[in-house]
Tab-separated table of C-alpha atoms in Angstrom:
chain	number	residue	atom	x	y	z
A	188	UNK	CA	57.458	-143.410	-22.928
A	189	UNK	CA	53.696	-143.388	-23.113
A	190	UNK	CA	53.695	-139.895	-24.657
A	191	UNK	CA	56.168	-141.049	-27.315
A	192	UNK	CA	54.008	-144.065	-28.184
A	193	UNK	CA	50.880	-141.901	-28.409
A	194	UNK	CA	52.674	-139.395	-30.640
A	195	UNK	CA	53.856	-142.132	-32.997
A	196	UNK	CA	50.337	-143.598	-33.149
A	197	UNK	CA	48.767	-140.213	-34.003
A	198	UNK	CA	51.436	-139.524	-36.627
A	199	UNK	CA	50.846	-142.931	-38.246
A	200	UNK	CA	47.099	-142.346	-38.367
A	201	UNK	CA	47.521	-138.889	-39.915
A	202	UNK	CA	49.864	-140.222	-42.590
A	203	UNK	CA	47.432	-143.026	-43.369
A	204	UNK	CA	44.580	-140.542	-43.680
A	205	UNK	CA	46.591	-138.332	-46.043
A	206	UNK	CA	47.608	-141.235	-48.290
A	207	UNK	CA	45.782	-140.880	-51.613
A	208	UNK	CA	43.317	-143.590	-52.601
A	209	UNK	CA	44.676	-145.527	-55.603
A	210	UNK	CA	42.715	-145.074	-58.832
A	211	UNK	CA	41.113	-148.340	-59.991
A	212	UNK	CA	42.829	-149.800	-63.047
A	213	UNK	CA	40.673	-150.330	-66.109
A	214	UNK	CA	41.056	-154.043	-66.974
A	215	UNK	CA	40.818	-153.123	-70.659
A	216	UNK	CA	44.229	-151.427	-70.502
A	217	UNK	CA	46.175	-154.567	-69.574
A	218	UNK	CA	46.919	-157.039	-72.349
A	219	UNK	CA	45.786	-160.532	-71.276
A	220	UNK	CA	48.509	-163.090	-70.665
A	221	UNK	CA	49.096	-165.363	-73.641
A	222	UNK	CA	48.183	-169.055	-73.490
A	223	UNK	CA	51.083	-171.313	-72.498
A	224	UNK	CA	51.905	-174.466	-74.438
A	225	UNK	CA	51.538	-177.489	-72.208
A	226	UNK	CA	49.452	-175.624	-69.639
A	227	UNK	CA	46.598	-174.031	-71.575
A	228	UNK	CA	43.761	-175.926	-73.206
A	229	UNK	CA	44.622	-176.674	-76.839
A	230	UNK	CA	41.808	-175.361	-79.038
A	231	UNK	CA	41.611	-178.771	-80.716
A	232	UNK	CA	40.552	-180.179	-77.337
A	233	UNK	CA	37.822	-177.598	-76.734
A	234	UNK	CA	34.969	-179.675	-78.152
A	235	UNK	CA	35.958	-182.786	-76.193
A	236	UNK	CA	36.220	-180.752	-73.000
A	237	UNK	CA	32.784	-179.217	-73.610
A	238	UNK	CA	31.296	-182.690	-74.073
A	239	UNK	CA	32.922	-183.827	-70.833
A	240	UNK	CA	31.406	-180.875	-68.966
A	241	UNK	CA	27.977	-181.548	-70.477
A	242	UNK	CA	28.173	-185.209	-69.453
A	243	UNK	CA	28.977	-184.203	-65.894
A	244	UNK	CA	26.080	-181.750	-65.824
A	245	UNK	CA	23.669	-184.437	-67.041
A	246	UNK	CA	24.856	-186.771	-64.278
A	247	UNK	CA	24.324	-184.069	-61.656
A	248	UNK	CA	20.730	-183.463	-62.788
A	249	UNK	CA	19.796	-187.149	-62.923
A	250	UNK	CA	16.776	-187.452	-60.567
A	251	UNK	CA	17.876	-190.986	-59.696
A	252	UNK	CA	21.279	-189.834	-58.485
A	253	UNK	CA	21.907	-190.499	-54.779
A	254	UNK	CA	23.305	-186.968	-54.576
A	255	UNK	CA	20.102	-185.304	-55.764
A	256	UNK	CA	18.813	-182.705	-53.309
A	257	UNK	CA	15.825	-184.222	-51.506
A	258	UNK	CA	13.750	-181.046	-51.842
A	259	UNK	CA	14.154	-181.052	-55.635
A	260	UNK	CA	12.968	-184.603	-56.246
A	261	UNK	CA	9.202	-183.925	-55.916
A	262	UNK	CA	9.455	-181.017	-58.345
A	263	UNK	CA	11.389	-183.087	-60.880
A	264	UNK	CA	8.729	-185.744	-60.580
A	265	UNK	CA	6.065	-183.145	-61.288
A	266	UNK	CA	7.927	-182.164	-64.442
A	267	UNK	CA	8.109	-185.770	-65.585
A	268	UNK	CA	11.827	-186.238	-64.893
A	269	UNK	CA	11.332	-188.898	-62.253
A	270	UNK	CA	8.469	-190.960	-60.874
A	271	UNK	CA	5.640	-188.530	-61.595
A	272	UNK	CA	3.347	-188.019	-58.577
A	273	UNK	CA	0.737	-186.378	-60.810
A	274	UNK	CA	-1.952	-188.132	-62.802
A	275	UNK	CA	-1.268	-187.998	-66.553
A	276	UNK	CA	-2.860	-185.053	-68.350
A	277	UNK	CA	-4.276	-183.641	-65.127
A	278	UNK	CA	-2.198	-180.452	-64.975
A	279	UNK	CA	-1.271	-178.200	-67.848
A	280	UNK	CA	2.420	-177.868	-67.015
A	281	UNK	CA	3.285	-176.255	-70.335
A	282	UNK	CA	1.615	-173.122	-69.050
A	283	UNK	CA	3.553	-173.219	-65.780
A	284	UNK	CA	6.802	-173.577	-67.685
A	285	UNK	CA	5.938	-170.693	-69.964
A	286	UNK	CA	5.403	-168.447	-66.930
A	287	UNK	CA	9.071	-168.693	-66.087
A	288	UNK	CA	10.370	-169.010	-69.625
A	289	UNK	CA	8.407	-166.392	-71.476
A	290	UNK	CA	5.865	-163.911	-70.130
A	291	UNK	CA	4.661	-163.311	-73.678
A	292	UNK	CA	2.617	-166.503	-73.301
A	293	UNK	CA	-0.096	-166.988	-70.721
A	294	UNK	CA	-0.053	-169.721	-68.108
A	295	UNK	CA	-2.180	-172.648	-69.123
A	296	UNK	CA	-4.110	-172.795	-72.379
A	297	UNK	CA	-7.243	-173.951	-70.546
A	298	UNK	CA	-7.838	-170.571	-68.974
A	299	UNK	CA	-6.774	-168.446	-71.923
A	300	UNK	CA	-9.262	-165.888	-73.201
A	301	UNK	CA	-8.993	-164.676	-76.783
A	302	UNK	CA	-10.757	-161.486	-77.776
A	303	UNK	CA	-11.061	-159.504	-80.976
A	304	UNK	CA	-9.734	-155.970	-80.557
A	305	UNK	CA	-9.675	-153.198	-83.113
A	306	UNK	CA	-7.651	-154.726	-85.930
A	307	UNK	CA	-5.942	-157.276	-83.666
A	308	UNK	CA	-6.494	-160.535	-81.817
A	309	UNK	CA	-5.736	-160.322	-78.099
A	310	UNK	CA	-4.876	-163.264	-75.857
A	311	UNK	CA	-5.515	-162.500	-72.222
A	312	UNK	CA	-3.653	-164.034	-69.318
A	313	UNK	CA	-5.309	-167.147	-67.955
A	314	UNK	CA	-7.479	-166.609	-64.874
A	315	UNK	CA	-9.675	-168.664	-62.564
A	316	UNK	CA	-9.180	-172.010	-60.814
A	317	UNK	CA	-9.129	-175.503	-62.326
A	318	UNK	CA	-9.530	-178.292	-59.790
A	319	UNK	CA	-9.029	-181.976	-60.657
A	320	UNK	CA	-10.884	-183.967	-58.018
A	321	UNK	CA	-9.908	-187.269	-56.428
A	322	UNK	CA	-12.586	-189.160	-58.367
A	323	UNK	CA	-11.309	-187.903	-61.727
A	324	UNK	CA	-13.707	-184.993	-62.096
A	325	UNK	CA	-13.015	-181.413	-63.066
A	326	UNK	CA	-14.295	-178.200	-61.522
A	327	UNK	CA	-13.802	-174.605	-62.654
A	328	UNK	CA	-14.219	-171.321	-60.825
A	329	UNK	CA	-13.867	-167.845	-62.288
A	330	UNK	CA	-11.964	-166.759	-59.199
A	331	UNK	CA	-9.349	-165.392	-58.929
A	332	UNK	CA	-9.874	-162.893	-61.710
A	333	UNK	CA	-6.355	-161.537	-61.375
A	334	UNK	CA	-4.552	-164.877	-61.148
A	335	UNK	CA	-4.561	-168.509	-62.210
A	336	UNK	CA	-4.670	-171.704	-60.121
A	337	UNK	CA	-4.444	-175.408	-60.961
A	338	UNK	CA	-5.111	-177.999	-58.271
A	339	UNK	CA	-4.770	-181.782	-58.350
A	340	UNK	CA	-6.406	-183.148	-55.199
A	341	UNK	CA	-5.061	-186.672	-55.610
A	342	UNK	CA	-1.386	-185.717	-55.766
A	343	UNK	CA	-1.642	-182.577	-53.633
A	344	UNK	CA	-0.140	-180.384	-56.339
A	345	UNK	CA	-1.103	-176.722	-56.564
A	346	UNK	CA	0.248	-174.314	-59.197
A	347	UNK	CA	-0.669	-170.684	-58.590
A	348	UNK	CA	0.092	-167.323	-60.152
A	349	UNK	CA	-0.888	-163.774	-59.339
A	350	UNK	CA	-0.728	-161.482	-62.354
A	351	UNK	CA	-1.432	-158.157	-60.603
A	352	UNK	CA	0.528	-158.080	-57.366
A	353	UNK	CA	-0.277	-154.925	-55.418
A	354	UNK	CA	-2.866	-153.972	-58.022
A	355	UNK	CA	-0.211	-153.528	-60.730
A	356	UNK	CA	-1.619	-153.176	-64.259
A	357	UNK	CA	-0.961	-155.492	-67.185
A	358	UNK	CA	0.084	-154.424	-70.684
A	359	UNK	CA	-0.350	-155.727	-74.219
A	360	UNK	CA	2.680	-156.865	-76.200
A	361	UNK	CA	2.779	-157.487	-79.941
A	362	UNK	CA	3.345	-161.204	-80.496
A	363	UNK	CA	3.386	-161.734	-84.245
A	364	UNK	CA	0.340	-162.528	-86.345
A	365	UNK	CA	-2.472	-165.070	-86.389
A	366	UNK	CA	-4.945	-166.317	-88.998
A	367	UNK	CA	-8.620	-165.609	-88.412
A	368	UNK	CA	-10.494	-168.517	-90.016
A	369	UNK	CA	-13.825	-166.666	-89.729
A	370	UNK	CA	-12.749	-163.725	-91.865
A	371	UNK	CA	-9.831	-165.246	-93.784
A	372	UNK	CA	-7.591	-162.421	-92.558
A	373	UNK	CA	-4.138	-162.433	-91.030
A	374	UNK	CA	-4.330	-160.158	-87.999
A	375	UNK	CA	-1.775	-158.851	-85.484
A	376	UNK	CA	-1.621	-160.936	-82.315
A	377	UNK	CA	-1.239	-159.285	-78.925
A	378	UNK	CA	-0.485	-161.021	-75.633
A	379	UNK	CA	-1.362	-159.659	-72.214
A	380	UNK	CA	1.735	-159.456	-70.005
A	381	UNK	CA	1.999	-158.623	-66.274
A	382	UNK	CA	4.148	-155.845	-64.851
A	383	UNK	CA	4.301	-157.333	-61.346
A	384	UNK	CA	3.602	-161.021	-60.907
A	385	UNK	CA	4.413	-164.029	-58.754
A	386	UNK	CA	4.123	-167.776	-59.180
A	387	UNK	CA	4.502	-170.817	-56.965
A	388	UNK	CA	4.307	-174.601	-56.995
A	389	UNK	CA	3.139	-176.440	-53.879
A	390	UNK	CA	3.172	-180.206	-53.303
A	391	UNK	CA	1.360	-181.664	-50.279
A	392	UNK	CA	1.280	-178.276	-48.618
A	393	UNK	CA	4.995	-177.558	-49.123
A	394	UNK	CA	6.045	-174.827	-51.554
A	395	UNK	CA	8.783	-176.260	-53.777
A	396	UNK	CA	9.229	-173.437	-56.308
A	397	UNK	CA	8.676	-169.706	-56.462
A	398	UNK	CA	8.974	-167.017	-59.099
A	399	UNK	CA	8.822	-163.204	-59.067
A	400	UNK	CA	8.630	-160.944	-62.099
A	401	UNK	CA	8.491	-157.174	-62.428
A	402	UNK	CA	8.710	-154.908	-65.439
A	403	UNK	CA	8.723	-151.199	-66.173
A	404	UNK	CA	7.140	-151.118	-69.644
A	405	UNK	CA	8.176	-147.584	-70.585
A	406	UNK	CA	6.713	-145.680	-73.506
A	407	UNK	CA	7.814	-147.961	-76.329
A	408	UNK	CA	7.448	-151.533	-75.107
A	409	UNK	CA	6.330	-152.824	-78.508
A	410	UNK	CA	9.135	-151.191	-80.477
A	411	UNK	CA	12.230	-150.962	-78.292
A	412	UNK	CA	11.353	-153.247	-75.393
A	413	UNK	CA	10.819	-152.489	-71.702
A	414	UNK	CA	12.696	-149.858	-69.751
A	415	UNK	CA	13.546	-152.326	-66.971
A	416	UNK	CA	12.851	-155.925	-66.019
A	417	UNK	CA	13.701	-158.297	-63.182
A	418	UNK	CA	13.071	-162.018	-62.826
A	419	UNK	CA	14.002	-164.241	-59.906
A	420	UNK	CA	13.123	-167.813	-59.163
A	421	UNK	CA	14.027	-170.671	-56.868
A	422	UNK	CA	13.297	-174.374	-56.648
A	423	UNK	CA	13.494	-176.959	-53.878
A	424	UNK	CA	13.310	-174.513	-50.966
A	425	UNK	CA	13.515	-170.756	-50.686
A	426	UNK	CA	16.279	-170.636	-48.061
A	427	UNK	CA	19.596	-171.979	-49.366
A	428	UNK	CA	17.793	-173.048	-52.544
A	429	UNK	CA	19.421	-175.873	-54.535
A	430	UNK	CA	18.306	-174.144	-57.747
A	431	UNK	CA	18.145	-170.376	-58.302
A	432	UNK	CA	17.831	-167.947	-61.180
A	433	UNK	CA	18.114	-164.150	-61.231
A	434	UNK	CA	17.898	-161.805	-64.211
A	435	UNK	CA	18.051	-157.994	-64.375
A	436	UNK	CA	17.748	-155.715	-67.403
A	437	UNK	CA	17.612	-151.939	-67.802
A	438	UNK	CA	17.953	-149.409	-70.616
A	439	UNK	CA	18.750	-145.913	-69.443
A	440	UNK	CA	19.684	-142.811	-71.416
A	441	UNK	CA	23.361	-143.721	-71.213
A	442	UNK	CA	23.563	-147.450	-70.526
A	443	UNK	CA	22.159	-150.813	-71.466
A	444	UNK	CA	22.542	-153.203	-68.549
A	445	UNK	CA	21.931	-156.948	-68.494
A	446	UNK	CA	23.005	-159.333	-65.757
A	447	UNK	CA	22.027	-162.792	-64.701
A	448	UNK	CA	23.064	-165.661	-62.466
A	449	UNK	CA	22.027	-169.261	-61.966
A	450	UNK	CA	22.882	-171.927	-59.419
A	451	UNK	CA	22.217	-175.644	-59.219
A	452	UNK	CA	23.465	-177.786	-56.356
A	453	UNK	CA	23.397	-181.428	-55.353
A	454	UNK	CA	24.325	-182.611	-51.884
A	455	UNK	CA	27.980	-182.802	-52.958
A	456	UNK	CA	28.575	-180.502	-55.936
A	457	UNK	CA	27.256	-177.335	-57.518
A	458	UNK	CA	27.119	-175.582	-60.877
A	459	UNK	CA	27.146	-171.798	-61.038
A	460	UNK	CA	26.790	-169.433	-63.986
A	461	UNK	CA	26.798	-165.667	-64.199
A	462	UNK	CA	27.045	-162.945	-66.805
A	463	UNK	CA	27.078	-159.172	-66.872
A	464	UNK	CA	26.845	-156.845	-69.856
A	465	UNK	CA	27.197	-153.079	-69.614
A	466	UNK	CA	27.107	-151.011	-72.794
A	467	UNK	CA	27.622	-147.268	-72.410
A	468	UNK	CA	26.557	-144.886	-75.151
A	469	UNK	CA	23.941	-142.409	-76.293
A	470	UNK	CA	20.301	-143.167	-77.152
A	471	UNK	CA	18.080	-140.847	-79.158
A	472	UNK	CA	14.432	-141.137	-80.223
A	473	UNK	CA	14.135	-144.551	-78.571
A	474	UNK	CA	10.398	-144.674	-79.154
A	475	UNK	CA	10.371	-143.100	-82.610
A	476	UNK	CA	11.191	-143.955	-86.186
A	477	UNK	CA	14.608	-142.308	-85.926
A	478	UNK	CA	15.849	-144.557	-83.101
A	479	UNK	CA	19.630	-144.437	-82.775
A	480	UNK	CA	22.013	-146.009	-80.275
A	481	UNK	CA	25.694	-145.066	-80.434
A	482	UNK	CA	27.841	-147.198	-78.094
A	483	UNK	CA	31.142	-145.880	-76.782
A	484	UNK	CA	32.312	-148.763	-74.613
A	485	UNK	CA	31.181	-152.203	-73.515
A	486	UNK	CA	32.046	-154.685	-70.786
A	487	UNK	CA	31.010	-158.335	-70.965
A	488	UNK	CA	31.986	-160.813	-68.272
A	489	UNK	CA	30.720	-164.333	-67.802
A	490	UNK	CA	31.504	-167.459	-65.805
A	491	UNK	CA	30.336	-171.055	-66.077
A	492	UNK	CA	31.631	-173.168	-63.200
A	493	UNK	CA	31.004	-176.896	-63.520
A	494	UNK	CA	33.142	-179.037	-61.203
A	495	UNK	CA	36.621	-179.350	-62.778
A	496	UNK	CA	35.396	-177.301	-65.763
A	497	UNK	CA	35.491	-173.579	-64.991
A	498	UNK	CA	35.194	-171.280	-68.012
A	499	UNK	CA	35.467	-167.497	-67.897
A	500	UNK	CA	34.964	-164.900	-70.627
A	501	UNK	CA	35.968	-161.238	-70.429
A	502	UNK	CA	35.456	-158.799	-73.300
A	503	UNK	CA	36.225	-155.085	-73.046
A	504	UNK	CA	35.573	-152.611	-75.871
A	505	UNK	CA	36.841	-149.061	-75.498
A	506	UNK	CA	36.710	-145.760	-77.395
A	507	UNK	CA	34.254	-147.090	-79.958
A	508	UNK	CA	33.683	-144.837	-82.970
A	509	UNK	CA	31.841	-144.971	-86.290
A	510	UNK	CA	29.442	-147.510	-84.798
A	511	UNK	CA	25.743	-146.721	-84.829
A	512	UNK	CA	22.710	-148.923	-84.383
A	513	UNK	CA	19.901	-147.440	-86.424
A	514	UNK	CA	17.830	-148.533	-89.385
A	515	UNK	CA	19.803	-146.301	-91.736
A	516	UNK	CA	23.266	-147.210	-90.455
A	517	UNK	CA	22.696	-150.957	-90.269
A	518	UNK	CA	21.191	-151.105	-93.773
A	519	UNK	CA	24.183	-149.340	-95.314
A	520	UNK	CA	26.681	-151.533	-97.229
A	521	UNK	CA	29.748	-152.522	-95.187
A	522	UNK	CA	28.289	-150.836	-92.113
A	523	UNK	CA	31.158	-151.876	-89.822
A	524	UNK	CA	34.097	-151.189	-92.130
A	525	UNK	CA	35.086	-147.904	-90.475
A	526	UNK	CA	34.622	-148.950	-86.870
A	527	UNK	CA	37.240	-147.654	-84.440
A	528	UNK	CA	38.236	-148.451	-80.872
A	529	UNK	CA	40.080	-151.228	-79.075
A	530	UNK	CA	39.277	-154.750	-77.928
A	531	UNK	CA	40.633	-156.710	-74.998
A	532	UNK	CA	39.210	-160.223	-74.659
A	533	UNK	CA	40.158	-163.494	-73.025
A	534	UNK	CA	38.564	-166.918	-72.742
A	535	UNK	CA	40.015	-168.973	-69.917
A	536	UNK	CA	39.558	-172.560	-68.749
A	537	UNK	CA	40.443	-173.549	-65.196
A	538	UNK	CA	42.376	-170.316	-64.797
A	539	UNK	CA	44.491	-170.715	-67.968
A	540	UNK	CA	44.033	-168.654	-71.121
A	541	UNK	CA	42.553	-170.475	-74.114
A	542	UNK	CA	42.095	-167.598	-76.584
A	543	UNK	CA	43.049	-163.940	-76.174
A	544	UNK	CA	42.479	-160.900	-78.385
A	545	UNK	CA	44.068	-157.485	-78.006
A	546	UNK	CA	44.456	-154.431	-80.205
A	547	UNK	CA	42.757	-151.702	-82.260
A	548	UNK	CA	39.597	-152.534	-84.202
A	549	UNK	CA	40.245	-150.119	-87.060
A	550	UNK	CA	41.553	-151.333	-90.410
A	551	UNK	CA	45.345	-151.531	-90.698
A	552	UNK	CA	47.667	-150.669	-93.565
A	553	UNK	CA	46.877	-153.702	-95.705
A	554	UNK	CA	44.755	-153.568	-98.850
A	555	UNK	CA	41.676	-155.539	-97.815
A	556	UNK	CA	39.983	-152.516	-96.141
A	557	UNK	CA	38.506	-154.774	-93.455
A	558	UNK	CA	38.591	-153.873	-89.755
A	559	UNK	CA	40.147	-156.158	-87.181
A	560	UNK	CA	43.418	-157.045	-88.883
A	561	UNK	CA	45.347	-155.205	-86.165
A	562	UNK	CA	43.799	-157.269	-83.395
A	563	UNK	CA	46.290	-159.854	-82.153
A	564	UNK	CA	44.789	-163.282	-81.443
A	565	UNK	CA	46.682	-165.906	-79.481
A	566	UNK	CA	45.841	-169.569	-78.829
A	567	UNK	CA	47.472	-172.982	-78.674
A	568	UNK	CA	46.768	-175.287	-81.600
A	569	UNK	CA	48.318	-178.727	-82.092
A	570	UNK	CA	50.835	-177.993	-79.358
A	571	UNK	CA	52.020	-174.685	-80.829
A	572	UNK	CA	51.332	-171.094	-79.811
A	573	UNK	CA	49.546	-169.291	-82.646
A	574	UNK	CA	49.634	-165.507	-82.950
A	575	UNK	CA	47.529	-164.255	-85.836
A	576	UNK	CA	44.879	-161.803	-87.051
A	577	UNK	CA	41.098	-161.956	-86.893
A	578	UNK	CA	40.433	-163.725	-90.192
A	579	UNK	CA	42.880	-166.578	-89.576
A	580	UNK	CA	41.646	-167.043	-86.015
A	581	UNK	CA	38.035	-167.033	-87.218
A	582	UNK	CA	38.826	-169.713	-89.787
A	583	UNK	CA	40.659	-171.921	-87.277
A	584	UNK	CA	37.933	-171.677	-84.664
A	585	UNK	CA	35.127	-172.273	-87.165
A	586	UNK	CA	36.861	-175.433	-88.375
A	587	UNK	CA	37.045	-176.686	-84.811
A	588	UNK	CA	33.366	-175.924	-84.178
A	589	UNK	CA	32.325	-177.581	-87.461
A	590	UNK	CA	34.835	-180.365	-88.153
A	591	UNK	CA	34.730	-182.033	-91.523
A	592	UNK	CA	33.405	-185.564	-91.527
């Protein structure tokens, strides 16, 4: 009996090992389920639903809410959203905000150094330490030379950045033009940008926000952008943070990748958002005058989850043809008229389809010679299921987004 059981067990394991692994199904090949009257969100109710979600989000971020995370309150006060613990005009918070929002601007105008380069004006990253003393005075130190610090002794607030973590170099990025009043000339403006940097906000010895940034500039930062970039930040506390942000970008020879996620949580609810874009194609002369990018497929997925208001977007483009991003192609008349390929897209709300699109992008047999008329759009409008082409759907949705008054 034992030998029989052992034999059956071995046979079962061998059969399981020989079973072929199923090939993953491409989601672009399956037509999305159509919206259902009475169950799906009517497109005429989209704007009202969006306003409801926005109202809920505002309530969740109200610093006076009893559900506000306790570790976020001091930071919100610092930013002027609650009872500010910082003396007015003592800290240059616009610079701190720009650190996280845009690395093409330096942190804090007070420490900014502007120099005249060959044929350009350069704005260096702010460095040194500004200290606002308890008696209302101000002190400045040139140290650190590779970072920037602002201290308010009365409130215990310290904002600090390090521009050259691990000795990483900085780079110069073209940032438009500026007027030189001394010469009467309009000159190119360049901004110094870090390639590996960190930032933090500390209140009464407790770090309440942190930020990390890294970038691979590549050979053509000023023309085609960086080769890769990552940004991550948190607020409140680093472990189980009530607010988080992550962003990743990369441009390889075959792909353009962009993904991001954000989270905000109160003691009772949370809001989460995420997106991912992957475009596969061929890049040539990325740093030269003959730059060309020819996409072949693209995947875009995104989710915005507000309590009772979950929205998802999925767009899949396949077998793209006659589509080229280059100066010559994009400047040609009717550049997209001969585009080929297929589209599979769906916008859902709380798990139910709102709008779907499915079909070939190429022009059909009609006489208008415009692509997209073979794509089948479906949505519920005024209690009826609508199945139509691109131009009718575009008109209906534009009217809903911009209602006549």
